[in-house]
Short mmCIF file of C-alpha atoms in Angstrom, two decimals:
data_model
loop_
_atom_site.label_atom_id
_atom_site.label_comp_id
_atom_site.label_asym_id
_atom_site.label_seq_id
_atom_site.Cartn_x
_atom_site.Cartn_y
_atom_site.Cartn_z
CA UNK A 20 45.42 -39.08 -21.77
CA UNK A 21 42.74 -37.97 -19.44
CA UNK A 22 43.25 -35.28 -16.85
CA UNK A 23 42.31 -38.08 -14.15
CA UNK A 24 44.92 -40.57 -15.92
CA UNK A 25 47.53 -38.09 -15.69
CA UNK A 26 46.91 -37.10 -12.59
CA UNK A 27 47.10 -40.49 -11.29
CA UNK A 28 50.42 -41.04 -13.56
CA UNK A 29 51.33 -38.82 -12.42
CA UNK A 30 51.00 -39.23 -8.58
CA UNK A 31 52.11 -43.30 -9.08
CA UNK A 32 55.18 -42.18 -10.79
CA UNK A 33 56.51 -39.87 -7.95
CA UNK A 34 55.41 -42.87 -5.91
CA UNK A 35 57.41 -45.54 -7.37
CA UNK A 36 60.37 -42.68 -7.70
CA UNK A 37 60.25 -42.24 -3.62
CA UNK A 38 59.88 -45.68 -2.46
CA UNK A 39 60.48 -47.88 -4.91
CA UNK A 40 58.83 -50.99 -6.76
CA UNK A 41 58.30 -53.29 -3.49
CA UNK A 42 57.23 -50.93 -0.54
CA UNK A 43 54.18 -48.28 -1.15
CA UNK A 44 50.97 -49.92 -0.13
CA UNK A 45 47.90 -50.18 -2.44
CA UNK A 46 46.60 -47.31 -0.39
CA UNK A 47 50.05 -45.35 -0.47
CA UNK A 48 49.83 -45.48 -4.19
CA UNK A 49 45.98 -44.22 -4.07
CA UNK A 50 46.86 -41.31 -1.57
CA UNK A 51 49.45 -40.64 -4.19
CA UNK A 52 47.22 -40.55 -7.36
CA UNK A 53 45.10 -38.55 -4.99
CA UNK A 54 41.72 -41.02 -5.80
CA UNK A 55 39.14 -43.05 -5.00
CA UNK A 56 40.66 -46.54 -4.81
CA UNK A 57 37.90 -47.70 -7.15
CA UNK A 58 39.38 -44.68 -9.85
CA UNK A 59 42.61 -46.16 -9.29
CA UNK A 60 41.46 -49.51 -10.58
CA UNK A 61 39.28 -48.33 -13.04
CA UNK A 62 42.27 -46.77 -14.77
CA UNK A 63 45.14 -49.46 -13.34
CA UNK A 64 43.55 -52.63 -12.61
CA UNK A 65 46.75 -54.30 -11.36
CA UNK A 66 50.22 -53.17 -9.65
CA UNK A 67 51.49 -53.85 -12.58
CA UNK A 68 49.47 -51.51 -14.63
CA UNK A 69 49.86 -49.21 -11.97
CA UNK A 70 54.07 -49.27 -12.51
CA UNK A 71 53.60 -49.61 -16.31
CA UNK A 72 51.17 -45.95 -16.08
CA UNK A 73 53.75 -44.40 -14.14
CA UNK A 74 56.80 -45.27 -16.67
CA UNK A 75 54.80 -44.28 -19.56
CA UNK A 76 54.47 -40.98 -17.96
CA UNK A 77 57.96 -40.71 -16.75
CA UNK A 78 59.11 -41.48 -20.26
CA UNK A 79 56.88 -38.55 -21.64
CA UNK A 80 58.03 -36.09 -19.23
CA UNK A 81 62.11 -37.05 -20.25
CA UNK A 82 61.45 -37.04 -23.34
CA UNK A 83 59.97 -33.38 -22.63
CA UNK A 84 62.84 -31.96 -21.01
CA UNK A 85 65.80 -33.68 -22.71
CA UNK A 86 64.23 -32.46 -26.41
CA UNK A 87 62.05 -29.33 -26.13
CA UNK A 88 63.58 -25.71 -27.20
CA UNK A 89 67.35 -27.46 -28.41
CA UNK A 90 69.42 -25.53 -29.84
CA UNK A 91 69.54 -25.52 -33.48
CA UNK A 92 73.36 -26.01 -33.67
CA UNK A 93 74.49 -29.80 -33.51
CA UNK A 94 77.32 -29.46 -30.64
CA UNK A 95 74.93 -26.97 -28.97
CA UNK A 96 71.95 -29.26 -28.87
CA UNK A 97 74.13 -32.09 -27.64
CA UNK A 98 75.83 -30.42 -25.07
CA UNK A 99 72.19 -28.92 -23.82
CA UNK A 100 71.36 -32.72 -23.73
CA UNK A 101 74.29 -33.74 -21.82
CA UNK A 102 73.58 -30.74 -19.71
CA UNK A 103 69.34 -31.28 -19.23
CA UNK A 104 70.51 -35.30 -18.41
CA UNK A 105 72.36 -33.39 -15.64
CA UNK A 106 69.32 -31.69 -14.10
CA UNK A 107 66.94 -34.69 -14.53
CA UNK A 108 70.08 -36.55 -11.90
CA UNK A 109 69.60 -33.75 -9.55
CA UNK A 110 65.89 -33.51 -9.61
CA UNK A 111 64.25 -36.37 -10.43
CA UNK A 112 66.49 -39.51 -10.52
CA UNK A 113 68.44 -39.32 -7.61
CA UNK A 114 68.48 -42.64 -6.77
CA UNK A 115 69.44 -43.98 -10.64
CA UNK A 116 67.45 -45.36 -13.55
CA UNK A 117 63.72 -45.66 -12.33
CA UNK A 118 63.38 -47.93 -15.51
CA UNK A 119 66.12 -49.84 -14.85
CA UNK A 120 64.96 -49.88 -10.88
CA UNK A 121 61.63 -51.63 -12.41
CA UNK A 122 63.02 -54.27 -14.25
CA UNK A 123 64.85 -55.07 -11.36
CA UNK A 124 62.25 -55.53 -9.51
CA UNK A 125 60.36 -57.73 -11.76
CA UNK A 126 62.73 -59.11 -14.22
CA UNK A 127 60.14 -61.73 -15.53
CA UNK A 128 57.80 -58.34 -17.09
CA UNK A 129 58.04 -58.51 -20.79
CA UNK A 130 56.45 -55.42 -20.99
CA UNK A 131 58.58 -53.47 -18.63
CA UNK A 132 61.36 -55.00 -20.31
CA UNK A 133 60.14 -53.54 -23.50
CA UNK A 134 58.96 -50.45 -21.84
CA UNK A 135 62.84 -50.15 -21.11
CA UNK A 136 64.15 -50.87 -24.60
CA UNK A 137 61.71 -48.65 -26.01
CA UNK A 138 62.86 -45.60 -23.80
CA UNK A 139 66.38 -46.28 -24.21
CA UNK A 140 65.83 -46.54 -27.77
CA UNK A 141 63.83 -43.45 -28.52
CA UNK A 142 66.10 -40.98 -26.05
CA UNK A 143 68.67 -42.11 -28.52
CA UNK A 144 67.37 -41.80 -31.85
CA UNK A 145 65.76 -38.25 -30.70
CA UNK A 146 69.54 -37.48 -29.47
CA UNK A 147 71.40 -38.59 -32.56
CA UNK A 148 68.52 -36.58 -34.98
CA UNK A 149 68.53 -33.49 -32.78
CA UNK A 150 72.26 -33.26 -33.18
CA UNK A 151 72.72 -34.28 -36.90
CA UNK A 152 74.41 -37.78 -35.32
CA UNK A 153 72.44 -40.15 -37.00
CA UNK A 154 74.05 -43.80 -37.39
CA UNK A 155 76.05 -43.17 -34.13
CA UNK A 156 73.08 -43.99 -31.62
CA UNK A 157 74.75 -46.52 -29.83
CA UNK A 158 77.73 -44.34 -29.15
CA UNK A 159 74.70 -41.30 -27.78
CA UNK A 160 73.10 -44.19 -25.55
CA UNK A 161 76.23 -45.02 -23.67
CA UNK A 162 77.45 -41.83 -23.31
CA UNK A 163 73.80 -40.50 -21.62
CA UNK A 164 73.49 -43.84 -20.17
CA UNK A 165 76.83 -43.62 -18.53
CA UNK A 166 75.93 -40.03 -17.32
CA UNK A 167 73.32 -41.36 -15.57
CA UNK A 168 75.00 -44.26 -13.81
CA UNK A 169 78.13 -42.15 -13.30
CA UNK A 170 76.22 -38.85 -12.20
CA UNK A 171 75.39 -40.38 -8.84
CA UNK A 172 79.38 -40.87 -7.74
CA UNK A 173 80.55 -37.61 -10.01
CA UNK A 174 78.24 -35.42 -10.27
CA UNK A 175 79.16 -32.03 -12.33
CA UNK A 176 82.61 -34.14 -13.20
CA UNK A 177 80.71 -36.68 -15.36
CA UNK A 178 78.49 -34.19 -16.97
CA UNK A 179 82.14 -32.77 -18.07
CA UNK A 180 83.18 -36.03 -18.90
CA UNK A 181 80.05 -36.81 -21.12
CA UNK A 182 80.56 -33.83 -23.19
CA UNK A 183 84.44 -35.04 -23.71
CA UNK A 184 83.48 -38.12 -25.04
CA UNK A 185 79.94 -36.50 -27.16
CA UNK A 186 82.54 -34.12 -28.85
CA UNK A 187 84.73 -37.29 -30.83
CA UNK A 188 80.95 -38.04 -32.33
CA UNK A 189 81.27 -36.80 -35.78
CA UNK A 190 78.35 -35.14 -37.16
CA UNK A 191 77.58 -37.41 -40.13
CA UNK A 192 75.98 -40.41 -40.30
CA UNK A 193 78.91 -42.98 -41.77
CA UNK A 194 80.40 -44.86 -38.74
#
């Protein structure tokens, strides 16, 4: 990605993260990206580009945090998940699910709808490989799926409870 295309992934992202899908203007989402309005089209031609660039880059930058520097141990590295879902609620996603908060928005998208599935997907399989869990992704996805949902009512309490429920996940891949 460019240095101008991240920049205005950036800037769109934290955008869409403050005031949703429906309300920045055109020109909010410019001042954002910090660029010409003809730069903003040149790279996102439609809203819709605009909210797919910013996911894309949101993805990246979970992906980042949840995965970078685990721990080499499995419980370790899934409890440093459980634990970097935690900060991503606190800092970034205080409002829930900006993916989820998309499709909502536009339920008729195919390709946020796959942008979704794809995230979701690849936080799992990263999760259940970084912690020697393969063949129990599904059980990985609801528990940090649940965090997230949950963290918003519980805070520090479901992080707890997430790491309850990650430690009956044997670390083999035979469900």
């Amino acid at each position: 990605m460019t240095d101008t295309k991240l920049k205005i992934a950036a800037g769109l992202e934290r955008a869409f993260a403050k005031g949703g899908f429906a309300e920045p203007s055109v020109d909010d989402l410019r001042e954002a990206a910090d660029v010409s309005l003809r730069t903003l089209y040149k790279y996102t031609p439609s809203r819709a580009d605009m909210v797919h660039l910013a996911l894309e880059h949101r993805h990246q930058r979970y992906i980042d945090l949840l995965f970078t520097d685990l721990p080499e141990a499995p419980d370790r590295a899934l409890s440093a998940i459980i634990d970097r879902v935690g900060v991503w609620m606190e800092t970034e996603a205080s409002h829930g699910c900006l993916f989820h908060a998309a499709v909502a928005a536009s339920p008729g998208d195919q390709v946020l709808r796959d942008l979704l599935s794809r995230h979701k997907v690849e936080v799992a399989t990263k999760a259940a490989i970084a912690t020697g869990r393969q063949g129990y992704e599904i059980e990985l996805n609801l528990i940090l799926e649940g965090l997230t949902q949950s963290f918003t009512l519980h805070g520090a309490k479901a992080i707890a409870a997430a790491k309850r429920l990650a430690g009956g996940i044997p670390t083999h891949s035979n469900p």
